[in-house]
mmCIF file of C-alpha atoms in Angstrom:
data_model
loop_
_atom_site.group_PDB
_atom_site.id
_atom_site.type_symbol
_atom_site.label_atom_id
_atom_site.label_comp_id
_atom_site.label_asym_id
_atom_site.label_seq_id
_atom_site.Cartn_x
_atom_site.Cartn_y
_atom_site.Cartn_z
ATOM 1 C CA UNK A 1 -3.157 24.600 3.228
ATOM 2 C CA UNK A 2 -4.494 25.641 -0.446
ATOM 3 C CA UNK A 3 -0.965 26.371 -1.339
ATOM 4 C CA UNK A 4 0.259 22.968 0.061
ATOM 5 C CA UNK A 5 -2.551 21.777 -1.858
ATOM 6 C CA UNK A 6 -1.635 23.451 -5.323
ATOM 7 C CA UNK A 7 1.895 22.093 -4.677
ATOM 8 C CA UNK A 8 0.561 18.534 -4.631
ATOM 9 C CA UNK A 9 -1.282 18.824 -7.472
ATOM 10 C CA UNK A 10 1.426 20.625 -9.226
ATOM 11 C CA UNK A 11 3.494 17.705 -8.430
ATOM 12 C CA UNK A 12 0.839 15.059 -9.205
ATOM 13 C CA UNK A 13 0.940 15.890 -12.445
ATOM 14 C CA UNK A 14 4.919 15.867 -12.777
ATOM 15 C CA UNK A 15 4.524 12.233 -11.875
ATOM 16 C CA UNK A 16 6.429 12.482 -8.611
ATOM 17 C CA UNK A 17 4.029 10.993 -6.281
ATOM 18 C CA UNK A 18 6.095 10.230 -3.602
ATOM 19 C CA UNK A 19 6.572 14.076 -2.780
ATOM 20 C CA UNK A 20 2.898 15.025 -4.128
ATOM 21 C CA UNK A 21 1.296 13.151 -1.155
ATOM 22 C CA UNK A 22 3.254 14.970 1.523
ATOM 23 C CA UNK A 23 1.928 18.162 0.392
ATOM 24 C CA UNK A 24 -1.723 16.418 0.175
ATOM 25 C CA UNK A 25 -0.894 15.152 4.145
ATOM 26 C CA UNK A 26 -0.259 18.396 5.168
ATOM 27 C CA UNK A 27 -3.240 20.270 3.201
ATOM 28 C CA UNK A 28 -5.463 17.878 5.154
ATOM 29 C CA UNK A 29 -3.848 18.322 8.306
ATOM 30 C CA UNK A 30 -4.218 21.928 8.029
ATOM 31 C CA UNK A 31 -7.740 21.748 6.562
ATOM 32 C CA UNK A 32 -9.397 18.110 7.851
ATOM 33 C CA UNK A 33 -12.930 19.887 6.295
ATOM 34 C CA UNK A 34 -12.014 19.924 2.809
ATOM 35 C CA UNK A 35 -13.199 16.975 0.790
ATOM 36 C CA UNK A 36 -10.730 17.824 -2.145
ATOM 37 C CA UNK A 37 -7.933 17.514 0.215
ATOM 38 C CA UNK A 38 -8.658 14.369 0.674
ATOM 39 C CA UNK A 39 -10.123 13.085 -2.640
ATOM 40 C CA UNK A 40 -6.422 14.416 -3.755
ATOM 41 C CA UNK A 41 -4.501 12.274 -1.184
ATOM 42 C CA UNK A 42 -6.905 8.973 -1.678
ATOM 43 C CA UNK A 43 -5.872 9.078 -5.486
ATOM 44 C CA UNK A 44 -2.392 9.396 -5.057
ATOM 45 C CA UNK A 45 -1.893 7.111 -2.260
ATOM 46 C CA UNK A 46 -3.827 4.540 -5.098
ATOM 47 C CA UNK A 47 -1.126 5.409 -7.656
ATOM 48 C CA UNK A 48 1.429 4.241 -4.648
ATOM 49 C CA UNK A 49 -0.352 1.118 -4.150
ATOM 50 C CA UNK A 50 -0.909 2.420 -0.579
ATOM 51 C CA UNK A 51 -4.447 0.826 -0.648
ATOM 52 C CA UNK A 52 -5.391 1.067 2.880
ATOM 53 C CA UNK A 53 -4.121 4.582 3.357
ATOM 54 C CA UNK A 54 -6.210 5.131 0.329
ATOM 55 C CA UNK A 55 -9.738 3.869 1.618
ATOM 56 C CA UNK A 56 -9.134 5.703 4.514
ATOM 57 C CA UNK A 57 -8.769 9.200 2.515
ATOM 58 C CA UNK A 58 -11.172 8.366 0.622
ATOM 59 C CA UNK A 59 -13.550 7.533 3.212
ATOM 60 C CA UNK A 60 -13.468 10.801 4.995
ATOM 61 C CA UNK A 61 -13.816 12.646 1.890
ATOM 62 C CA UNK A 62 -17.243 10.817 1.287
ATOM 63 C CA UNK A 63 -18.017 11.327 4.956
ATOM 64 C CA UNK A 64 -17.017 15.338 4.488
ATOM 65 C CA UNK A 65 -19.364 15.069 1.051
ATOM 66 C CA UNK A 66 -22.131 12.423 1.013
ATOM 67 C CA UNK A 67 -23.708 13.832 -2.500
ATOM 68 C CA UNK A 68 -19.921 13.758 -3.995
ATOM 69 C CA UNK A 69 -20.557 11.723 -6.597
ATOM 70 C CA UNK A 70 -16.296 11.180 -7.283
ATOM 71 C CA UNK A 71 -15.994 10.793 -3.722
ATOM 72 C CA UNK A 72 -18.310 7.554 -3.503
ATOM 73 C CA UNK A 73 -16.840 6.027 -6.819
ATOM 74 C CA UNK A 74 -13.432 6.084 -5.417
ATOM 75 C CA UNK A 75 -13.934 5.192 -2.299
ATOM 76 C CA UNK A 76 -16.169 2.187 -4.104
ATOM 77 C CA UNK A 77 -13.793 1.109 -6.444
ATOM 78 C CA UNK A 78 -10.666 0.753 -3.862
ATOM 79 C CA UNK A 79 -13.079 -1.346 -1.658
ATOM 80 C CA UNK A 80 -13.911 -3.730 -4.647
ATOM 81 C CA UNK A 81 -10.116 -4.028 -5.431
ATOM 82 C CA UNK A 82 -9.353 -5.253 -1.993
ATOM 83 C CA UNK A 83 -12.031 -7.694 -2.470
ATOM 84 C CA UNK A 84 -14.072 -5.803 0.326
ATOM 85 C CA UNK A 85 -17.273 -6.143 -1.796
ATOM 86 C CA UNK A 86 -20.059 -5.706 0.776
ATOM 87 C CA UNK A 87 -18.399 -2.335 1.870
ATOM 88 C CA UNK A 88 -18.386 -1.164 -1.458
ATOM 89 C CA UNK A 89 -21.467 -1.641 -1.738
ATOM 90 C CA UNK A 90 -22.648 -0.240 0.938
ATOM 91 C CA UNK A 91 -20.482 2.976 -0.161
ATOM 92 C CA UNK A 92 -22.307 2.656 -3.878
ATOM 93 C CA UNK A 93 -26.094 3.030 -1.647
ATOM 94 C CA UNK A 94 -24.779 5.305 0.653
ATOM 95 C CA UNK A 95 -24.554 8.719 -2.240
ATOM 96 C CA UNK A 96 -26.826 10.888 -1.535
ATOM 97 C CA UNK A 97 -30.227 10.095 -2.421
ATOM 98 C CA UNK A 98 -30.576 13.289 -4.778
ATOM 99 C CA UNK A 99 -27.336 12.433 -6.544
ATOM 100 C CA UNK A 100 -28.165 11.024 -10.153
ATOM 101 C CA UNK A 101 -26.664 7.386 -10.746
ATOM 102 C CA UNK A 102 -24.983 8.227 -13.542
ATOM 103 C CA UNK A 103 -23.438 5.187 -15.683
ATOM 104 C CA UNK A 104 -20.455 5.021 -14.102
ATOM 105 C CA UNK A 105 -22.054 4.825 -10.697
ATOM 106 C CA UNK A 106 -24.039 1.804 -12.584
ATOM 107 C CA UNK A 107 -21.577 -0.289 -14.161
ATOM 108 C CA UNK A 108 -19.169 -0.060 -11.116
ATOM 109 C CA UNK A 109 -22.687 -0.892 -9.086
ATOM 110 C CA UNK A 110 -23.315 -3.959 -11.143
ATOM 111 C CA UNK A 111 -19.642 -5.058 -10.818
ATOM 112 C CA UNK A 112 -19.610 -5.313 -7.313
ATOM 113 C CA UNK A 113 -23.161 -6.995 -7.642
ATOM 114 C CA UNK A 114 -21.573 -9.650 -9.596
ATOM 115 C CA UNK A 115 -19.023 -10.024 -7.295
ATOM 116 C CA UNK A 116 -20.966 -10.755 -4.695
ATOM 117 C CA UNK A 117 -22.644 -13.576 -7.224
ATOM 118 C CA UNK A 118 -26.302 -11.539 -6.919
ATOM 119 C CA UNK A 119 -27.121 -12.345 -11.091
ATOM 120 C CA UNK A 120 -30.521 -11.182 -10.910
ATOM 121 C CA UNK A 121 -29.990 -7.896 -9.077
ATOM 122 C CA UNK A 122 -26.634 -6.881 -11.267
ATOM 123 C CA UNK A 123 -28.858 -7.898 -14.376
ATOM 124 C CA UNK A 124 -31.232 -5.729 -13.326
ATOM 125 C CA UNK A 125 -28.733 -2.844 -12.926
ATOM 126 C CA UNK A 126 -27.183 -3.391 -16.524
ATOM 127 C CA UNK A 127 -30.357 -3.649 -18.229
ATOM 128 C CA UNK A 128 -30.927 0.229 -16.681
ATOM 129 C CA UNK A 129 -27.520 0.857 -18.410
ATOM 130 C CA UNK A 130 -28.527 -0.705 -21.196
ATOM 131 C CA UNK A 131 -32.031 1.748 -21.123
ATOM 132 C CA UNK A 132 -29.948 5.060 -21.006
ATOM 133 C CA UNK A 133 -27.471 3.972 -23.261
ATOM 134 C CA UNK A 134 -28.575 1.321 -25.441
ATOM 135 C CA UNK A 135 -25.076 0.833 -27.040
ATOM 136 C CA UNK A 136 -23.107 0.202 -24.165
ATOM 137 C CA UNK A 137 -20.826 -2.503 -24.710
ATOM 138 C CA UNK A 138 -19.787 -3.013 -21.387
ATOM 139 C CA UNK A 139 -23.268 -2.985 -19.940
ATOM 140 C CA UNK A 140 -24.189 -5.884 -22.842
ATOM 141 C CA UNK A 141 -20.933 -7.896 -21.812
ATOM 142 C CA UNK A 142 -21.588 -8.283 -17.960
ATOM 143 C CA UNK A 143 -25.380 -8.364 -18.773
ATOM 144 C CA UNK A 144 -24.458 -11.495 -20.962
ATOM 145 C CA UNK A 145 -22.535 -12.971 -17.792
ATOM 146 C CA UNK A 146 -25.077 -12.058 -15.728
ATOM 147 C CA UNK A 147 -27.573 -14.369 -17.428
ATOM 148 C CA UNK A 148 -24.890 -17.264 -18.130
ATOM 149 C CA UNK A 149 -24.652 -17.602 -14.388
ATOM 150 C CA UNK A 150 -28.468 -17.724 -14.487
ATOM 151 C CA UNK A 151 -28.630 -20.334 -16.890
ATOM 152 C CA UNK A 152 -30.291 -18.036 -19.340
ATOM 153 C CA UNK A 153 -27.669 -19.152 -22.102
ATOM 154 C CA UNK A 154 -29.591 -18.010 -25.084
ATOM 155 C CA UNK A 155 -30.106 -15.061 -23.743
ATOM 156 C CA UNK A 156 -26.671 -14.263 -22.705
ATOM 157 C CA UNK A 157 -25.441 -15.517 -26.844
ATOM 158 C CA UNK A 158 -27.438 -12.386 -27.852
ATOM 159 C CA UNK A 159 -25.725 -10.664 -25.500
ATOM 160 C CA UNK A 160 -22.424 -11.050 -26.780
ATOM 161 C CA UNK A 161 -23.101 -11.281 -30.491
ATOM 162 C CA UNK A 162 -25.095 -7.596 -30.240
ATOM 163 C CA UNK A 163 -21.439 -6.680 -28.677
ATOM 164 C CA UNK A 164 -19.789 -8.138 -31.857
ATOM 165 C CA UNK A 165 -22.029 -6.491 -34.104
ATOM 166 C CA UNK A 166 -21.350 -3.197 -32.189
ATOM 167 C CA UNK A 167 -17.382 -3.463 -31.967
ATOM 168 C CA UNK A 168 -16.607 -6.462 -34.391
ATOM 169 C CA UNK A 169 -13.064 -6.773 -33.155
ATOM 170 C CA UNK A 170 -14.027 -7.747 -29.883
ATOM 171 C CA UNK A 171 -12.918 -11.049 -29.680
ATOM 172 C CA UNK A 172 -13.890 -12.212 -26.052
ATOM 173 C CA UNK A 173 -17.514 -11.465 -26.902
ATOM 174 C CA UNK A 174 -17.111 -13.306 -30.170
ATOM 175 C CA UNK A 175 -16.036 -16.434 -28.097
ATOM 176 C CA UNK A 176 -18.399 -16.244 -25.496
ATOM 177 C CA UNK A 177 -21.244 -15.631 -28.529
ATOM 178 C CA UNK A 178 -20.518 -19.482 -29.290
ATOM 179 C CA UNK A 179 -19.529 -20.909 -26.508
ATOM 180 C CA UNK A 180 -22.848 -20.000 -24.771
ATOM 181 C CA UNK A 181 -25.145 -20.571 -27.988
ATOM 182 C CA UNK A 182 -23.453 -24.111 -27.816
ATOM 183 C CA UNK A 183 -24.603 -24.649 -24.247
ATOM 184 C CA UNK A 184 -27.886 -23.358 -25.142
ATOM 185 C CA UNK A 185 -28.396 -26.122 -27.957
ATOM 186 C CA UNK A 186 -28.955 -24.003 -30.443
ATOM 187 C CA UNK A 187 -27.051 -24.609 -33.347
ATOM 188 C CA UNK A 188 -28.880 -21.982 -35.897
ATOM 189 C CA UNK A 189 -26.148 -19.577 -36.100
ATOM 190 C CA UNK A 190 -23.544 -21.304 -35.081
ATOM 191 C CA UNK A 191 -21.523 -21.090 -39.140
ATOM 192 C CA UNK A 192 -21.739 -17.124 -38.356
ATOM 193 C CA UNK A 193 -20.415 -17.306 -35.086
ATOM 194 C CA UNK A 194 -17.525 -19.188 -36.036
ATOM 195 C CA UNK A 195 -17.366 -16.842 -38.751
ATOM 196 C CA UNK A 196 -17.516 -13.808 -36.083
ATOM 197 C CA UNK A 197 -14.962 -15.467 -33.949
ATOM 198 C CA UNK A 198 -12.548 -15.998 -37.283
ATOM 199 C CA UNK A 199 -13.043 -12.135 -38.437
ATOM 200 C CA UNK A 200 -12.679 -10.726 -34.946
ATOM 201 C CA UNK A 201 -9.259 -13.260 -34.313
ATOM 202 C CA UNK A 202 -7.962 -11.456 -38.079
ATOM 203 C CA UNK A 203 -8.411 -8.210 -36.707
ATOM 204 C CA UNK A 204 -6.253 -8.437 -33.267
ATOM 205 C CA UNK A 205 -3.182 -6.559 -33.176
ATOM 206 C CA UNK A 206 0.022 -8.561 -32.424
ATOM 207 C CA UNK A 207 0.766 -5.672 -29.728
ATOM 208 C CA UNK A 208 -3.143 -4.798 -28.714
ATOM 209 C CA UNK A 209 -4.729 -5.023 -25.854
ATOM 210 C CA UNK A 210 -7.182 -7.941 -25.456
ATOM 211 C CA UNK A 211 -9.451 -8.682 -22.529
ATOM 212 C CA UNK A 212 -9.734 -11.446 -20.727
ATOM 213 C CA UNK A 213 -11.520 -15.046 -21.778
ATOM 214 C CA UNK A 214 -11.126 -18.258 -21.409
ATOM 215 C CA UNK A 215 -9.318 -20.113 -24.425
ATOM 216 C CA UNK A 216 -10.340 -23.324 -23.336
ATOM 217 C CA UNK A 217 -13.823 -22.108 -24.402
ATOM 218 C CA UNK A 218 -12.118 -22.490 -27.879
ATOM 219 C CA UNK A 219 -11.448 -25.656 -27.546
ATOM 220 C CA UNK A 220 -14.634 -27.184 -28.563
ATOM 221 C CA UNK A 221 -15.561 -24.643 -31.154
ATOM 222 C CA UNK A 222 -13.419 -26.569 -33.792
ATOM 223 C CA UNK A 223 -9.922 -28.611 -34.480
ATOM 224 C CA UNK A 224 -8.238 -25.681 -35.930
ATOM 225 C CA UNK A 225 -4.846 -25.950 -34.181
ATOM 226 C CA UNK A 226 -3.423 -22.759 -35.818
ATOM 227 C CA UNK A 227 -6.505 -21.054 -34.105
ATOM 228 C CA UNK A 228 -6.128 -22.736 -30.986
ATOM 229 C CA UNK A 229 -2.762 -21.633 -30.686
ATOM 230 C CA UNK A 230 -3.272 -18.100 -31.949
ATOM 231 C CA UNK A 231 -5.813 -18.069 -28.849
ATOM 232 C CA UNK A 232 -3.672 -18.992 -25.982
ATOM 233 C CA UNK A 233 -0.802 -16.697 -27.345
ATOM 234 C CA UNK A 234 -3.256 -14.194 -26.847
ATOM 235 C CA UNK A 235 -4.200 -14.841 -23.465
ATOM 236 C CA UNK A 236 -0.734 -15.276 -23.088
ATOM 237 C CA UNK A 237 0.299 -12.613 -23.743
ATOM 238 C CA UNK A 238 -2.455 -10.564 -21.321
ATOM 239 C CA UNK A 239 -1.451 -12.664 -18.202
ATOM 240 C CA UNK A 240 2.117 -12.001 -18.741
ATOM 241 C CA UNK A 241 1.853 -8.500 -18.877
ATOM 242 C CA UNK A 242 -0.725 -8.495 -15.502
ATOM 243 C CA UNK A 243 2.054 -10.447 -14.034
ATOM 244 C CA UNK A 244 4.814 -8.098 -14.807
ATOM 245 C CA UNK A 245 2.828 -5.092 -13.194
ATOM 246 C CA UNK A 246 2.066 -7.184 -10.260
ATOM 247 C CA UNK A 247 5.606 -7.653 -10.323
ATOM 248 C CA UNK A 248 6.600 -4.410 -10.363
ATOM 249 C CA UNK A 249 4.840 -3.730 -6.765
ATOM 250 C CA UNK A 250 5.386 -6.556 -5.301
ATOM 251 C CA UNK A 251 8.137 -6.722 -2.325
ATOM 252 C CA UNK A 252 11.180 -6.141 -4.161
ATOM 253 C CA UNK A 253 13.803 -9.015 -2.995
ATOM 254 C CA UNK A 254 16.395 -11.270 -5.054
ATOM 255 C CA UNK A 255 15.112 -14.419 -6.006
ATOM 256 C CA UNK A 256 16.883 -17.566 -4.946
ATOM 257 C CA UNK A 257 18.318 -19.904 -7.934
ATOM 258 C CA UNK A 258 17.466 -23.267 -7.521
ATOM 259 C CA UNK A 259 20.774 -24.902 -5.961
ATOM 260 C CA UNK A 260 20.456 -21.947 -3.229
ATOM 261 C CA UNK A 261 16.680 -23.253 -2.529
ATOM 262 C CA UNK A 262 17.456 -26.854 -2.980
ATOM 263 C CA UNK A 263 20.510 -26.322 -0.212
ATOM 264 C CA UNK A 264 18.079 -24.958 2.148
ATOM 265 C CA UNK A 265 15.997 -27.591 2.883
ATOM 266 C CA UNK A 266 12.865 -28.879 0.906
ATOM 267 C CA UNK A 267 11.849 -27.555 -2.590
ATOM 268 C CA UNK A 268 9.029 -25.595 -2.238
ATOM 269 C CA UNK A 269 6.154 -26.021 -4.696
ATOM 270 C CA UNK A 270 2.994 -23.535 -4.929
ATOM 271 C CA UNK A 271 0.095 -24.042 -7.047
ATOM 272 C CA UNK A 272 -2.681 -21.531 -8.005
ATOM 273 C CA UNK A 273 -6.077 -22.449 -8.784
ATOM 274 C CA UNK A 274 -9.859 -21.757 -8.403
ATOM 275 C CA UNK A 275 -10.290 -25.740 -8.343
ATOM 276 C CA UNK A 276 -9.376 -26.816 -4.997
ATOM 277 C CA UNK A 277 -13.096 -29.056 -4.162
ATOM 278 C CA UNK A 278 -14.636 -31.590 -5.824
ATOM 279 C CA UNK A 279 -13.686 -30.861 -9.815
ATOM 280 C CA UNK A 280 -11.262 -32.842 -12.180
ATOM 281 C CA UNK A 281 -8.510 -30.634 -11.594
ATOM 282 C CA UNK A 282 -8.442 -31.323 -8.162
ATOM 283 C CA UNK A 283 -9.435 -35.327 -8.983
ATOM 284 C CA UNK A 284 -6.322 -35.551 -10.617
ATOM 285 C CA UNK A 285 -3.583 -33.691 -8.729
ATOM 286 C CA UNK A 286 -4.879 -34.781 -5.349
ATOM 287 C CA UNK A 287 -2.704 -38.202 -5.449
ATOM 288 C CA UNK A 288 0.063 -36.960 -6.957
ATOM 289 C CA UNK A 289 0.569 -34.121 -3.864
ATOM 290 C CA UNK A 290 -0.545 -36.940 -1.308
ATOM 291 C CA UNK A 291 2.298 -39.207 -2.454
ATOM 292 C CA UNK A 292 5.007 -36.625 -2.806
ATOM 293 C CA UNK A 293 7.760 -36.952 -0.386
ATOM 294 C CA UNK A 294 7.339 -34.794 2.451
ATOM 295 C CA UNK A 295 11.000 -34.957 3.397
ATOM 296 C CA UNK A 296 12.006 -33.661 0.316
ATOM 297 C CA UNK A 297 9.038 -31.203 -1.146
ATOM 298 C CA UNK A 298 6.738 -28.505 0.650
ATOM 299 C CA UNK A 299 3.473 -27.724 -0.645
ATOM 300 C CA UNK A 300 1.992 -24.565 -0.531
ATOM 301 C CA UNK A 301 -1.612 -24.405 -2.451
ATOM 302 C CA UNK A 302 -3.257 -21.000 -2.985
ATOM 303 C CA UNK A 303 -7.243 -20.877 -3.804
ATOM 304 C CA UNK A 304 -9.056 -18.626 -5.392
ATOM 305 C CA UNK A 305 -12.575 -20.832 -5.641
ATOM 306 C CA UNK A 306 -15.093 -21.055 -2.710
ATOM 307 C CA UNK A 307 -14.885 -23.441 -0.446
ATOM 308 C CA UNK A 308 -17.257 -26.131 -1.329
ATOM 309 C CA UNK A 309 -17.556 -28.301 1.540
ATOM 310 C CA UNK A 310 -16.744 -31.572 0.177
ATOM 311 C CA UNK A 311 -14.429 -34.575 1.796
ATOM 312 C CA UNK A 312 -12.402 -34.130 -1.620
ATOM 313 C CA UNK A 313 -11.767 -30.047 -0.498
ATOM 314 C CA UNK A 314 -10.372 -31.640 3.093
ATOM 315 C CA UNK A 315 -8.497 -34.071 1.568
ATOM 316 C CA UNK A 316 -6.667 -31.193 -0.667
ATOM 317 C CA UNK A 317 -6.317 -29.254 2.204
ATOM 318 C CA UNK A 318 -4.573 -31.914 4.186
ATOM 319 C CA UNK A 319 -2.553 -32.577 1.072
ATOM 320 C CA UNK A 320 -0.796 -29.012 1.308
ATOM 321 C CA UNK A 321 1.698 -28.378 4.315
ATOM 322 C CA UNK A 322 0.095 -24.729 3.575
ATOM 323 C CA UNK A 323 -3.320 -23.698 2.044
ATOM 324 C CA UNK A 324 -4.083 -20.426 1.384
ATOM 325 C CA UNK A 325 -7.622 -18.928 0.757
ATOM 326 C CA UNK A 326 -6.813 -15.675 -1.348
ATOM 327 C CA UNK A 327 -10.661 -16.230 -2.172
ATOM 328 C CA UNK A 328 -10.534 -12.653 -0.439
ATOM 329 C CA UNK A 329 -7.130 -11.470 -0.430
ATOM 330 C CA UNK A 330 -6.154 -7.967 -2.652
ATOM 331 C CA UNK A 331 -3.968 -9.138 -5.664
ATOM 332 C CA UNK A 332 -1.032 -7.269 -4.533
ATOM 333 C CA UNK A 333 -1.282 -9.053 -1.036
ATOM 334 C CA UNK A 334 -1.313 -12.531 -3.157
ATOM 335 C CA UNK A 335 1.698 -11.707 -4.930
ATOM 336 C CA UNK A 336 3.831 -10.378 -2.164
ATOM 337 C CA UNK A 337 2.490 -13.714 0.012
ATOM 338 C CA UNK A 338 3.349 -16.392 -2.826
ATOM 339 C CA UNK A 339 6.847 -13.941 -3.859
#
């Protein structure tokens, strides 16, 4: 088993996966007690996408290990990937009471926290970030979304411009620095956030990495077209490369051309959105998809928002001749369902 083991890991690091988790499957046969065993397996079977397989391994070695610290954050993480946020919560408060919380534990606690839209409580937990390491820029950026979604939008400004003066070419907090000022009324420094946004926009690289934000947010900062367009190349440029990834593991058939799609029967359509209830999106499309020719078009929608209960959400629903919540739904599941 320990030499199966130190074969796996040997070929872990090679990169060849495929072969590394056989020798991890039969370490933990021989050896079911071993939480490294499985720890070992649960990683690699995440590097293969295999995410169920994964939060099983993973699992057991937390079970083996309650105090093991790596153990819970894995098994945490894959949970909150699947969209299973309860569980991994419930994995975050099940380490062992004498285990420290380090930051890690924190941040991924306040994540999840915010995922399951509990503001106050993953404020609460970012703010102890914040008190052990008072330069955290991730702890000030999800603490400033934190309060946004309590309606504390001064607070949550200060959030993000303490972020800019930390790491001045972080341009996501320098947008969300004026967009939330704005909403707060308070137009004191709004010159020097436009001046934040401008220097942090100058300082992207063509080929960086940029996080994600919202370029409509933009928008109403200003009428600088060049600007405008600079920041939806940007976030352009992110989504395409998530995409390609996603691509990458999704179910690997041909795609049809069109005259091959057309020939089979109706043209299929699929739109994604968040904005399936009552919001202008939704106002506007919900005609246009109730007049479309069901003869010659099918219409699949795919939501990521809640379900609000309004008569405009039903009417969008019966709109589609397939709606899909994905409210829930792991991103590699979405891809492979809409591919």
């Amino acid at each position: 088993d320990l030499q199966q083991w130190l074969q796996g890991v040997t070929l872990a690091k090679q990169g060849r996966l495929s072969q590394a988790v056989g020798h991890f499957e039969r370490a933990v046969r021989l050896s079911p007690g071993v939480p490294l065993y499985w720890l070992n397996l649960a990683s690699t079977q995440r590097k293969l996408h295999r995410m169920e397989q994964a939060i099983d391994s993973a699992r057991r070695a937390f079970e083996l290990d309650p105090a093991h610290d790596t153990a819970c954050h894995l098994l945490a993480e894959l949970l909150r990937m699947s969209n299973r946020d309860a569980e991994s919560l419930q994995a975050l408060d099940a380490l062992d009471p004498a285990t420290p919380r380090n930051l890690q534990h924190n941040l991924l606690k306040g994540a999840v926290l915010m995922s399951l839209a509990r503001w106050q409580d993953a404020a609460l937990v970012f703010l102890q970030v914040l008190a052990e390491k008072p330069a955290d820029t991730e702890a000030y950026m999800q603490l400033g979304f934190a309060l946004s979604y309590l309606k504390r939008f001064g607070e949550a400004a200060e959030c993000f411009r303490t972020v800019t003066i930390l790491e001045p070419a972080e341009f996501g907090a320098a947008v969300y620095a004026a967009h939330y000022a704005a909403w707060a009324c308070d137009w004191q420094q709004g010159p020097e956030d436009i001046e934040r946004l401008a220097r942090a926009l100058a300082m992207q690289q063509p080929d960086g990495e940029t996080p994600a934000f919202s370029p409509f947010c933009v928008l109403s900062m200003n009428d600088d077209a060049l600007m405008h367009r600079a920041v939806a190349a940007m976030e352009a440029r992110r989504i395409a490369t998530s995409v390609r990834a996603s691509s990458r593991r999704a179910v690997a058939t041909s795609w049809p051309n069109a005259a091959q799609a057309v020939a089979a029967g109706r043209i299929r359509i699929g739109f994604v959105s968040a904005d399936f209830r009552t919001h202008a999106t939704s106002i506007l499309l919900v005609q246009t998809l109730e007049r479309l020719p069901r003869d010659r078009f099918e219409v699949f929608l795919y939501s990521h928002g809640e379900d609000d209960g309004t008569a405009l959400r039903r009417r969008m629903q019966a709109a589609a001749d397939h709606f899909v919540d994905c409210s829930r739904m792991p991103t590699e599941e979405q891809t492979a369902r809409i591919h």
